[in-house]
XYZ file of C-alpha atoms in Angstrom:
617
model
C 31.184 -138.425 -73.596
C 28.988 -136.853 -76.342
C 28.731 -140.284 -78.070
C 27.587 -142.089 -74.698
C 25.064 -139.291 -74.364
C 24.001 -139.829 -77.635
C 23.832 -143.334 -77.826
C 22.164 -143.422 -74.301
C 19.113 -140.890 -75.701
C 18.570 -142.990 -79.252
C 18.400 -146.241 -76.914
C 15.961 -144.461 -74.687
C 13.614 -143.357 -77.461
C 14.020 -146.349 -79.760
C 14.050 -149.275 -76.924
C 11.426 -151.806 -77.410
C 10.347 -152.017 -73.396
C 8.902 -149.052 -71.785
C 11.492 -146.357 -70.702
C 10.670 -143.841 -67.779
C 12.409 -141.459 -65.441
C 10.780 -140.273 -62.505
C 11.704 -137.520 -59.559
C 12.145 -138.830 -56.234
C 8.789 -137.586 -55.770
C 6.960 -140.149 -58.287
C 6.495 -137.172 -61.307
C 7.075 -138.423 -64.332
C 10.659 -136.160 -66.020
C 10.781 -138.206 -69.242
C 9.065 -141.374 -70.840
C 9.598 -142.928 -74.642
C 7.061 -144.271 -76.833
C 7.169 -147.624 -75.941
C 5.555 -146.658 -72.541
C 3.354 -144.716 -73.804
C 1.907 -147.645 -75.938
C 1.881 -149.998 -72.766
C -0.125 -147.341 -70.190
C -2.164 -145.266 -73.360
C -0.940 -142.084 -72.330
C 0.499 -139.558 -74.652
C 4.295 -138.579 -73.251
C 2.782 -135.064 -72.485
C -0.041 -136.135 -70.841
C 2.535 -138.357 -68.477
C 4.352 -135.198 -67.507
C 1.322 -134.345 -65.282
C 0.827 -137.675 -63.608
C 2.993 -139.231 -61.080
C 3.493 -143.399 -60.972
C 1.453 -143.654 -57.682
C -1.801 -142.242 -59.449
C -1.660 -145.074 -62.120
C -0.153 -147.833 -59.798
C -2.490 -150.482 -58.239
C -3.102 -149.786 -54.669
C -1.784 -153.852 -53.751
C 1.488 -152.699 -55.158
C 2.093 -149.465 -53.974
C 3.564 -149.926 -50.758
C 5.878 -152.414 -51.932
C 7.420 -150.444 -54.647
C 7.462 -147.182 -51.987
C 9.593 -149.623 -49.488
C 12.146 -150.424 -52.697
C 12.514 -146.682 -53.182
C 13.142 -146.125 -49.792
C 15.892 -148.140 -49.786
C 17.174 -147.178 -53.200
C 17.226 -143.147 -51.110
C 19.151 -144.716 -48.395
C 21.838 -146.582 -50.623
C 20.582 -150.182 -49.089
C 20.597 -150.861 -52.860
C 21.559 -150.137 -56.157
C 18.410 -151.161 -58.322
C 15.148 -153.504 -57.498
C 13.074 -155.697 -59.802
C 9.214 -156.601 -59.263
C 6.511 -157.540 -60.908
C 3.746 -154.444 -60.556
C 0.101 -153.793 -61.992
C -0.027 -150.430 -63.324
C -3.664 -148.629 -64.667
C -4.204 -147.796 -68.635
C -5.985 -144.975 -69.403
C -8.889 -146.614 -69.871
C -9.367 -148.063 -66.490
C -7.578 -151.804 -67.052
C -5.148 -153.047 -65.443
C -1.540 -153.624 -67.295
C 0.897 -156.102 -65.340
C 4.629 -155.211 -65.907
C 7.711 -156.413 -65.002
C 10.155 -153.767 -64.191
C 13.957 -153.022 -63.489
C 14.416 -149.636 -61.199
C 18.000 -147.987 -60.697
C 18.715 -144.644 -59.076
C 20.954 -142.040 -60.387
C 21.962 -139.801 -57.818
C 24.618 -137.122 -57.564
C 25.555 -134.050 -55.386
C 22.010 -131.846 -57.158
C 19.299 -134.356 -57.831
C 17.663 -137.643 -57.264
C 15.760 -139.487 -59.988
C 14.930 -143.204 -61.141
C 15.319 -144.572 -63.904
C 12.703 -147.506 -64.884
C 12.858 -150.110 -67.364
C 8.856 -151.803 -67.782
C 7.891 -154.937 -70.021
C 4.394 -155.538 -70.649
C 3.644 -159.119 -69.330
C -0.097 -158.706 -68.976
C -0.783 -161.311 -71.528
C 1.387 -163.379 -70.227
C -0.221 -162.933 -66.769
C -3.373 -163.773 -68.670
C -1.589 -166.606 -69.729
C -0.342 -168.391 -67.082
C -3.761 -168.197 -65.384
C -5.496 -169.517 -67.934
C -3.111 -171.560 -68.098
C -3.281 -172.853 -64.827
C -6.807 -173.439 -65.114
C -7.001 -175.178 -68.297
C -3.864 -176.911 -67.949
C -5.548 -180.447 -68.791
C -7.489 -178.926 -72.041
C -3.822 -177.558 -73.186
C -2.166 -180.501 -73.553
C -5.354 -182.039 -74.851
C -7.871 -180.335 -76.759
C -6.107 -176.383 -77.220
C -3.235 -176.768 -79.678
C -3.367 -173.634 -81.050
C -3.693 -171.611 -77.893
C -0.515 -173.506 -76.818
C 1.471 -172.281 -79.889
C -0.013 -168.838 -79.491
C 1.057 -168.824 -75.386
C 5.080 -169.811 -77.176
C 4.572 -167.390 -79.713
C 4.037 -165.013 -77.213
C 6.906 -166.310 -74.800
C 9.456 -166.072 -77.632
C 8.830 -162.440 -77.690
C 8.984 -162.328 -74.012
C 12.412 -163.519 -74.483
C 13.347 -161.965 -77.025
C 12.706 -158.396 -74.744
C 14.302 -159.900 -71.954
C 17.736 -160.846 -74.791
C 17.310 -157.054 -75.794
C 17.771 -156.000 -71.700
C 20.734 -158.036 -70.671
C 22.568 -157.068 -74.045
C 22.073 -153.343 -73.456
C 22.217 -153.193 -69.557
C 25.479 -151.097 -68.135
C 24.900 -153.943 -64.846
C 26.460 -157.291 -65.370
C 23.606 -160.013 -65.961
C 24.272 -163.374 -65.443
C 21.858 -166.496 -66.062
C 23.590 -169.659 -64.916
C 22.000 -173.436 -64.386
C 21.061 -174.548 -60.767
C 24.473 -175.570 -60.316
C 26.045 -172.372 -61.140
C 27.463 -172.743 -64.749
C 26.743 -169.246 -66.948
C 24.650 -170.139 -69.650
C 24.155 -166.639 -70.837
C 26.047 -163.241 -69.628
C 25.554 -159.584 -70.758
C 28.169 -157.615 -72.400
C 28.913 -155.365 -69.871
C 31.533 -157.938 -68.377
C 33.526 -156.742 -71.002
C 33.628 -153.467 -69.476
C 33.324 -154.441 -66.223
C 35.826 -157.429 -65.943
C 37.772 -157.624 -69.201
C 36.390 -160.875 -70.268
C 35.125 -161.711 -73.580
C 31.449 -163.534 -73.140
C 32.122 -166.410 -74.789
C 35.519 -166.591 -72.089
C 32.550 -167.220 -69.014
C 30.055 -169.320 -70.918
C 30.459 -172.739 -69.517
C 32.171 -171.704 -65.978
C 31.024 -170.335 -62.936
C 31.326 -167.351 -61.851
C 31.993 -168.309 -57.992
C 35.654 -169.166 -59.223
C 36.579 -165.592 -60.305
C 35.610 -164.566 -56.524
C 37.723 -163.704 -53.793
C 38.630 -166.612 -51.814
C 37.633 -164.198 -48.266
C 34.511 -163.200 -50.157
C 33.584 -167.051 -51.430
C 33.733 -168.215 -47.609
C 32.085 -165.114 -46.168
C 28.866 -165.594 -48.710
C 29.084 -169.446 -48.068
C 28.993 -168.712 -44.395
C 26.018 -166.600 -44.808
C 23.913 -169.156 -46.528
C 22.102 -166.880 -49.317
C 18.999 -168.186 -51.337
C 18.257 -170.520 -48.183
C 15.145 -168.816 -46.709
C 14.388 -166.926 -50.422
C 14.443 -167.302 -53.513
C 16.355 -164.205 -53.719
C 18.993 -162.385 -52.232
C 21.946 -159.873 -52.190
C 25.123 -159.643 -50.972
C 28.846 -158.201 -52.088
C 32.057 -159.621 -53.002
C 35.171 -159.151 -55.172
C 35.653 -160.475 -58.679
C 38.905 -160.577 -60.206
C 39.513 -158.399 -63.424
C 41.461 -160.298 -66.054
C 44.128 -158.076 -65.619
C 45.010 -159.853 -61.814
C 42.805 -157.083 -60.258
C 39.732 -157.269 -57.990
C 36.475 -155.460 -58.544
C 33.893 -154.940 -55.872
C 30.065 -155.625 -57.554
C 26.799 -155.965 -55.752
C 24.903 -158.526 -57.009
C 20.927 -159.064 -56.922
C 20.630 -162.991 -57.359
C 17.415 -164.699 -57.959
C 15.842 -168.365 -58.595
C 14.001 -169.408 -61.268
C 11.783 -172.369 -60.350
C 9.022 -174.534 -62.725
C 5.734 -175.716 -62.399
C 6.792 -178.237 -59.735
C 8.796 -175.912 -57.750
C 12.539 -176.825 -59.033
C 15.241 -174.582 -59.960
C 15.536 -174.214 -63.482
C 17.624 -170.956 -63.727
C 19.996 -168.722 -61.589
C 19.639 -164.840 -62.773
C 22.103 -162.685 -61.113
C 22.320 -158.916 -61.545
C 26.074 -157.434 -60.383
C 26.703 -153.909 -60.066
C 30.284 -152.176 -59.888
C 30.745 -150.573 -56.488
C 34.295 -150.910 -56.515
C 34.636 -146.515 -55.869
C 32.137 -146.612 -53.749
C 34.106 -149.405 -51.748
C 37.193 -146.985 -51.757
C 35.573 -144.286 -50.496
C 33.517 -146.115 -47.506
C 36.566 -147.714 -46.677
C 38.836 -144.058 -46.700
C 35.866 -142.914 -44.468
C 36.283 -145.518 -42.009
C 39.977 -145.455 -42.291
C 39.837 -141.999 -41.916
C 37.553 -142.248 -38.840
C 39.309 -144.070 -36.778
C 42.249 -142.265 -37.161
C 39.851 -139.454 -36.171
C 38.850 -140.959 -33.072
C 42.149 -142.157 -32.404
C 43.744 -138.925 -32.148
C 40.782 -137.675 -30.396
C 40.803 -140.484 -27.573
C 44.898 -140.675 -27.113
C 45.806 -137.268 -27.464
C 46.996 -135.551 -24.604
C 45.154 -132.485 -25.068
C 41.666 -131.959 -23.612
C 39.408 -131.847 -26.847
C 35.975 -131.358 -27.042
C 32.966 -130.933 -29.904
C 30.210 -128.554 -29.616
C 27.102 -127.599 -31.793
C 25.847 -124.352 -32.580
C 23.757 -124.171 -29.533
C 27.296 -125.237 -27.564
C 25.501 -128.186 -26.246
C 28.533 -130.908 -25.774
C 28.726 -133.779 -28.270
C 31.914 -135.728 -27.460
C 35.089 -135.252 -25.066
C 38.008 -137.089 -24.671
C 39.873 -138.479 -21.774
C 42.426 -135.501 -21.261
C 39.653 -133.564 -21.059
C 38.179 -135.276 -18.325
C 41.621 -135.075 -16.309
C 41.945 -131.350 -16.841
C 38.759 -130.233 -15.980
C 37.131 -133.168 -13.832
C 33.966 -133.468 -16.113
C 33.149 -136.989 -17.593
C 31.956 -137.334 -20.900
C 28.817 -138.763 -19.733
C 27.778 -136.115 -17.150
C 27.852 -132.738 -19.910
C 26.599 -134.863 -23.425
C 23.682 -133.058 -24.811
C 24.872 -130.468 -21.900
C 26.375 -126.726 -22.050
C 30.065 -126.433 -22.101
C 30.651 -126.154 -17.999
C 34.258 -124.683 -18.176
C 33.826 -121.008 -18.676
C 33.860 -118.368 -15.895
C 30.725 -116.623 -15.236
C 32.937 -112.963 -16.155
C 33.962 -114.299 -19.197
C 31.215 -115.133 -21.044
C 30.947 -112.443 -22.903
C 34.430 -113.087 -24.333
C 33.560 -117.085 -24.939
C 30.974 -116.015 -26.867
C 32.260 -113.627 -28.953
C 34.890 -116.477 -29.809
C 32.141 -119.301 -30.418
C 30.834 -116.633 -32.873
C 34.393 -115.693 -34.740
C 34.325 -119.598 -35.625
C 30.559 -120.142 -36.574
C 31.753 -117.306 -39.152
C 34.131 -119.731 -40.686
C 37.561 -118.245 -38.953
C 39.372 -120.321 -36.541
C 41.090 -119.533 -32.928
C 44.552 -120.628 -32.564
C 46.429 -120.427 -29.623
C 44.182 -117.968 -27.397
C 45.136 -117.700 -23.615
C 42.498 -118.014 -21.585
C 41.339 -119.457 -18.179
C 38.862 -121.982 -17.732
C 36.564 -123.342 -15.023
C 37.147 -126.619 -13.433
C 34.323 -129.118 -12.145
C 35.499 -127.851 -8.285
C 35.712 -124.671 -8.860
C 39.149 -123.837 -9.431
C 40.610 -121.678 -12.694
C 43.125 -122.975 -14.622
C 45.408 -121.432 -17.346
C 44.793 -122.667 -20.341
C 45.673 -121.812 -24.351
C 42.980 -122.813 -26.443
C 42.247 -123.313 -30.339
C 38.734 -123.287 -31.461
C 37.959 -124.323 -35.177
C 34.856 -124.952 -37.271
C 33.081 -128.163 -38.432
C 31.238 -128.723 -41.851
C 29.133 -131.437 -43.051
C 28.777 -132.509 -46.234
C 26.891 -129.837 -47.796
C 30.040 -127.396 -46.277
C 27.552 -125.541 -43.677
C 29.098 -124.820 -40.245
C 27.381 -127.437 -37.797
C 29.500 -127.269 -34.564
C 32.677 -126.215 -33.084
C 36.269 -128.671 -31.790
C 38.051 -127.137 -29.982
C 40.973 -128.118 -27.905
C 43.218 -126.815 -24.949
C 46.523 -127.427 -22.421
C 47.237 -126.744 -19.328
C 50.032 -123.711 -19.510
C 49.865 -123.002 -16.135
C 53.173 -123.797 -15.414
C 54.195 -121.865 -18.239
C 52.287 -118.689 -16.973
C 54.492 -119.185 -13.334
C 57.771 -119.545 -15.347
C 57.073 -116.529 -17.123
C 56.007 -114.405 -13.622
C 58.949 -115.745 -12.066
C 61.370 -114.474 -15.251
C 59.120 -111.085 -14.603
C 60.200 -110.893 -11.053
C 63.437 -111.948 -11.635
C 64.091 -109.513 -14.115
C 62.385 -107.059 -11.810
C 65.253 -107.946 -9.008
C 67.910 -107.565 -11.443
C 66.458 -103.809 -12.465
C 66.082 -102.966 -8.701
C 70.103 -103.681 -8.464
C 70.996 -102.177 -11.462
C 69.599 -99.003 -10.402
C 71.040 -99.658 -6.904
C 74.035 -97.328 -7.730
C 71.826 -94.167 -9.839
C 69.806 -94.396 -6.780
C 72.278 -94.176 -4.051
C 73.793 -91.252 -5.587
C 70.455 -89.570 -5.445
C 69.682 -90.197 -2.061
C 73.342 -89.389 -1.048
C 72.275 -85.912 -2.096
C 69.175 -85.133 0.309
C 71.176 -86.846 3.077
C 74.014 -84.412 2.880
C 71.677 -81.724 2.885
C 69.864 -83.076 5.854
C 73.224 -83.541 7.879
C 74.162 -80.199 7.506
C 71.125 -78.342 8.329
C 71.559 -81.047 11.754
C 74.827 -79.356 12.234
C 73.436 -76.081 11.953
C 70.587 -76.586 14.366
C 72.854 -77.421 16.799
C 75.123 -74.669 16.392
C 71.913 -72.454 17.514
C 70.827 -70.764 14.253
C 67.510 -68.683 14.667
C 65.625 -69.277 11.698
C 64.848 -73.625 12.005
C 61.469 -73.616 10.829
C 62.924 -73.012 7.352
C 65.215 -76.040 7.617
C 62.994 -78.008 9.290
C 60.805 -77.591 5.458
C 63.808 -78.059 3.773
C 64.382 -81.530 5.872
C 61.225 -82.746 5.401
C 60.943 -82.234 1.721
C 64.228 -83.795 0.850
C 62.954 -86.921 3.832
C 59.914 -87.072 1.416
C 61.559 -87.388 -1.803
C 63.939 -90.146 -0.347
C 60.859 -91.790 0.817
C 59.037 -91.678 -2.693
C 62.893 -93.320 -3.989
C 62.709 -95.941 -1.726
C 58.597 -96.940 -2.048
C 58.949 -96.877 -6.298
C 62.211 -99.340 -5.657
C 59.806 -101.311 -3.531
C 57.274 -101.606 -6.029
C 59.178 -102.372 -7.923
C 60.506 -104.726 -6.602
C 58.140 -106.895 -4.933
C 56.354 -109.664 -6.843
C 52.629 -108.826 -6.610
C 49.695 -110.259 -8.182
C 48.978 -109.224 -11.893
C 45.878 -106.738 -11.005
C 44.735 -104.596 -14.256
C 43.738 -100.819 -13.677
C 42.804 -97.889 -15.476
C 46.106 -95.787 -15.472
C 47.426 -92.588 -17.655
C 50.487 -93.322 -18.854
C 51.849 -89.974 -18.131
C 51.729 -90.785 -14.330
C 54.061 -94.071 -14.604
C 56.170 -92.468 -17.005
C 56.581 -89.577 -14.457
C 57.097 -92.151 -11.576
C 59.786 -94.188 -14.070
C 61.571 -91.444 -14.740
C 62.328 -90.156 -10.880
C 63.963 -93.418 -10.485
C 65.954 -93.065 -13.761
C 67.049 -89.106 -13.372
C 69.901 -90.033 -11.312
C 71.410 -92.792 -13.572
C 70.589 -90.319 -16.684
C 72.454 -87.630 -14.860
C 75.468 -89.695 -13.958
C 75.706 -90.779 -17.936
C 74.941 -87.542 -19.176
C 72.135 -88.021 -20.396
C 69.055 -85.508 -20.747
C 65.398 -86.962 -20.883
C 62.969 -85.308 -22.459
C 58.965 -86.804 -22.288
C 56.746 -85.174 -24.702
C 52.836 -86.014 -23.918
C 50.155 -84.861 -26.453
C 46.933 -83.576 -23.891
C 43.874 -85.363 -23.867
C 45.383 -89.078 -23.521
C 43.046 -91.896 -22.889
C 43.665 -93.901 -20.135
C 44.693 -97.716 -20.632
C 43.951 -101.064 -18.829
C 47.242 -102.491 -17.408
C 49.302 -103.695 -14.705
C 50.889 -100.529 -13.473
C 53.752 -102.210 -11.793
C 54.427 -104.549 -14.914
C 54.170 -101.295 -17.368
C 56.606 -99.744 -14.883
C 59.387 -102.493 -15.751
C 59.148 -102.260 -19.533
C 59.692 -98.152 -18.922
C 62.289 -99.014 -17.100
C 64.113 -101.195 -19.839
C 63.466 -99.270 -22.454
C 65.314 -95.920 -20.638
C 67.797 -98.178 -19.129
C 68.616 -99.799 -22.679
C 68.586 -96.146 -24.396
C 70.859 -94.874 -21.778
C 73.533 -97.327 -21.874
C 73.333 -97.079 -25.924
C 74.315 -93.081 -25.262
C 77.788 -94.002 -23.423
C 79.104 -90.062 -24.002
C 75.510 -88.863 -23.188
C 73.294 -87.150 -25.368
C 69.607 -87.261 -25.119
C 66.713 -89.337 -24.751
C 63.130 -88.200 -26.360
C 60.187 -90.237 -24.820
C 56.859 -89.629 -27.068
C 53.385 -90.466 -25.995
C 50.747 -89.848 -28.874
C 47.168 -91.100 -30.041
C 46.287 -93.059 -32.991
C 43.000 -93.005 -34.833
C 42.195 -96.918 -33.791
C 41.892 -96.492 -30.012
C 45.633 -97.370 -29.874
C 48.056 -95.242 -27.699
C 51.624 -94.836 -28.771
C 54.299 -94.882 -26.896
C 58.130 -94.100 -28.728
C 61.742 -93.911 -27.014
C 64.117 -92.442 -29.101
C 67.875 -92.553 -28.362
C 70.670 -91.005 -30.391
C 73.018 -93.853 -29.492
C 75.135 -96.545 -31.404
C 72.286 -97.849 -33.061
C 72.039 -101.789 -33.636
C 72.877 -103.273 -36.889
C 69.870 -104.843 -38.873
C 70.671 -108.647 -39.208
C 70.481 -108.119 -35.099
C 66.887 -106.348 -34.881
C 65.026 -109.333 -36.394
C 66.553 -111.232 -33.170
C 65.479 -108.960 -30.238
C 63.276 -110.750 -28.117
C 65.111 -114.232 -28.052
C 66.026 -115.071 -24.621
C 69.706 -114.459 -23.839
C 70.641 -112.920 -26.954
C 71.765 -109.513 -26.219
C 74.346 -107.067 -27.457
C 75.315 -106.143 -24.270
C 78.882 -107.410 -23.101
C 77.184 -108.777 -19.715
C 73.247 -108.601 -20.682
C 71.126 -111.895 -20.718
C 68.603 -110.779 -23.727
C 66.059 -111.600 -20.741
C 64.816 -107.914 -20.180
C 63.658 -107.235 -23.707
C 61.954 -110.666 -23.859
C 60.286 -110.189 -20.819
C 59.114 -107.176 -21.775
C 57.592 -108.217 -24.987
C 55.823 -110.495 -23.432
C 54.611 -108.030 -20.654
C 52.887 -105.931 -23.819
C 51.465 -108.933 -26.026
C 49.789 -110.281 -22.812
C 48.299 -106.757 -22.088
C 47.278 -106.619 -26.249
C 49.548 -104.679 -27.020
C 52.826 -105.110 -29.904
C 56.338 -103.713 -29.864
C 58.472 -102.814 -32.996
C 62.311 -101.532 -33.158
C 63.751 -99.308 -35.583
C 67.231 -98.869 -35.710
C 70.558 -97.892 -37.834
C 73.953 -98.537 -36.672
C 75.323 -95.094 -35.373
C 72.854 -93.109 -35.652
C 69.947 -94.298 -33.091
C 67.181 -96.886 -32.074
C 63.261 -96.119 -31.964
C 61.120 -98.615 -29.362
C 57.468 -98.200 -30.231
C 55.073 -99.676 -27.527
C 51.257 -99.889 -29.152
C 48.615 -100.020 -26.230
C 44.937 -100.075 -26.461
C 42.746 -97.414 -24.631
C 39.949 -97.750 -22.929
C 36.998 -94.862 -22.999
């Protein structure tokens, strides 16, 4: 690499033809001393110029329209003829070879200039005199070869020091003359090429495309691209600049082609495409609605399956605000949309979303960024599925589970409704009997007629399937209500339950009847774990992140560890006739309200549920 570099500067300062590299904006970065010879100019007083000050005005625009497309990659390099100014005021005619280096920082071009003014000169006067040169202006004429020689001789220098393959070939295509670089390029030694033509090394797809196309018919010159094969079997991609030499009369005399390797920038053109239609593919077949946004979340491309879910075509919301959101949650959609302009992603949020008529569907969504080339965040994909039908399969499993509770606690709750009845009964008998004092048992009656009816409604409740409808609620209150259900079946087990409630709790945002169920589990669960009784602690406690705690601890068998990590699986359960639905359901009950649950157990000595809830002020 160092020897490149250092070879590259000593040709640069030492090359016979006028070296310059320019910014993209015309100043002048570095020039050798050839061109300062050709223009006047001392290499410091270049630094300060740019070309367009010391360009002709005639030539200007056509150079600024082969930079242009240098910029936009139409090409890799341009020759012209130009007239440029000397610094003192005459004009110097040059013929010049521009290339563009570009990578990821910069932009600059790289120009290789021959003086031809005399031979501009030369060729007018030659024009006009032609009849005294051949007659009566001998030593002119040997002068104008003398000074064509050296033209030559430049133009040898050039194509034996150019990295870009240069090929001059006869009107019929035979290389009379090729740089070195093939040997780089291709493989071949030069004098393998002299004598053939180049059109048989192409590829046989390539020779009938460019035949098809006709080049050099309407100009005298042309580009176009094609594969040449390597002398190792391989094919190389090069861009060739081709160009026709014609004499006095008008005839081709010469063919001089200029090929470039593009062969990487083939492969990578042709990855991007590959990779694009794969893109657009998957976009366009997949069965999941997907949809691109920019940062203003104005709509640049949906798919099909988005159209089915949501009843929007593509060509109705382009350019348009995404339409599905609710109005109340906005907020929420934005605060997402913001999370991924960050640089995070969204994976797997449930949600509901707005359809074109109106009604909401269920849907779990993953929202991730887009970058452009430069890695800045320009827009947002996201994608979604219907899960509605998941969402009723999991409130029928809550009902379900809620049924199987209700019986479960059919027998605790007879027994504690057998109780008040027998009381009832026999303050009937006395009554009748004629006792004095009824408006005591009448109080008595109707107490124990009121606690059977608070039994019976929390059984209810419980259940019924309802609609999931989100309150404030203090915990202390459903716990209270859980636990009147549960004091029979605790009493009939032996079992003592003790709820210990720090003051001050914040309320939370649930489902009260949903939150009841998971209560219920959990006591159930840590009163058939205590089979010769014991006691049951239930904790409730606040953390310093807005988080409520809530902990039942049993004193029972315990579970053993390899079994903990599987809690939660549907119908794996340690219980001889248990379905490992309650816990599941439960789980899921406290993720979809925000909330996580973790078990801690040892085998004999006890299990710890604790139920994380956020508060609300």
């Amino acid at each position: 690499m160092m020897l490149n570099e250092s070879l590259f500067i000593q040709t640069f300062k030492h090359a016979p033809i006028g070296m310059v590299i320019t910014a993209a904006d015309g100043r002048f970065l570095k020039a050798n001393p050839a061109i300062c010879s050709i223009l006047g100019y001392s290499e410091s007083e270049l630094y300060t110029l740019t070309f367009q000050e010391i360009t002709h005005p005639e030539d200007l625009g056509f150079e600024l329209h082969f930079m242009t497309e240098l910029l936009a990659h139409k090409r890799d390099s341009c020759q012209m003829e130009k007239r440029y100014y000397h610094k003192d005021g005459h004009i110097i005619w040059s013929k010049q070879v521009v290339s563009l280096f570009d990578d990821e920082e910069s932009h600059f071009f790289i120009y290789q200039i021959m003086d031809i003014t005399i031979h501009k000169h030369d060729e007018a006067e030659l024009r006009e005199k032609e009849h005294l040169c051949h007659e009566k202006n001998l030593p002119y004429r040997l002068n104008m070869n003398t000074n064509l020689d050296e033209i030559q001789e430049l133009y040898r220098i050039i194509l034996d020091n150019a990295l870009d393959i240069i090929t001059i070939a006869s009107p019929e295509g035979v290389t009379r003359h090729i740089s070195p670089a093939v040997r780089n390029l291709l493989g071949y030694e030069v004098e393998e090429l002299i004598g053939n033509r180049m059109i048989e090394l192409w590829h046989p797809d390539d020779r009938l495309a460019v035949d098809q196309r006709c080049i050099l018919e309407n100009s005298d010159n042309d580009m176009f691209m094609c594969r040449v094969r390597h002398k190792q079997g391989h094919y190389v991609w090069l861009e060739t600049t081709v160009n026709l030499i014609r004499n006095e009369e008008g005839g081709v005399v010469k063919i001089v082609a200029v090929g470039r390797d593009i062969t990487k920038r083939k492969q990578a053109e042709d990855e991007l495409w590959a990779t694009k239609e794969r893109l657009e593919s998957f976009i366009k077949n997949n069965g999941d609605a997907i949809w691109v946004i920019d940062r203003d979340e104005k709509v640049l491309e949906s798919n099909a399956a988005f159209e089915k879910l949501f009843q929007w075509r593509s060509e109705e919301i382009i350019n348009q605000p995404l339409p599905i959101t609710p109005a109340d949650l906005a907020d929420q959609t934005r605060e997402l949309h913001d999370q991924v302009l960050s640089g995070l992603s969204v994976i797997g949020f449930e949600t509901i979303r707005l359809r074109k008529d109106g009604t909401l569907v269920d849907v779990s969504t993953t929202l991730s960024p887009i970058h452009d080339t430069t890695g800045e965040i320009i827009g947002i994909a996201g994608t979604c599925h219907d899960i509605t039908e998941k969402k009723q399969a999991e409130q029928l499993l809550i009902n379900s589970e809620k049924l199987s509770v209700a019986g479960q606690l059919a027998a605790g709750i007879a027994h504690e409704i057998r109780n008040p009845i027998t009381a009832i009964k026999g303050f009937i008998q006395l009554i009748k009997s004629g006792v004095s004092d009824k408006k005591l048992y009448y109080e008595i009656m109707s107490s124990e007629i009121e606690r059977i009816e608070m039994i019976l409604n929390e059984l209810l409740i419980l259940a019924k399937p309802q609609m999931v409808h989100s309150d404030r609620e203090d915990i202390r209150n459903i716990l209270a209500q859980v636990t009147t259900l549960l004091e029979s079946q605790a009493i009939l087990n032996n079992v003592e339950i003790i709820t210990e409630c720090e003051p001050d709790l914040s309320p939370i945002l649930c489902d009260q009847n949903q939150l009841k169920q998971v209560c219920i589990n959990y006591i159930k669960n840590a009163i058939e774990a205590m089979p010769l009784g014991g006691v049951l602690n239930i904790q409730v406690k606040m953390l310093n992140d807005n988080r409520l705690l809530l902990r039942f601890i049993d004193h029972g068998c315990g579970i053993p560890e390899d079994i903990v990590t599987k809690l939660g699986q549907p119908f794996y359960t340690t219980k001889e006739k248990g379905t490992g639905l309650g816990f599941m359901v439960s789980k899921k009950i406290i993720e979809n309200h925000n909330g996580t649950v973790s078990v801690f157990s040892k085998e004999n000595e006890g299990t710890a549920v604790e139920v994380c809830l956020p508060t609300v002020s």
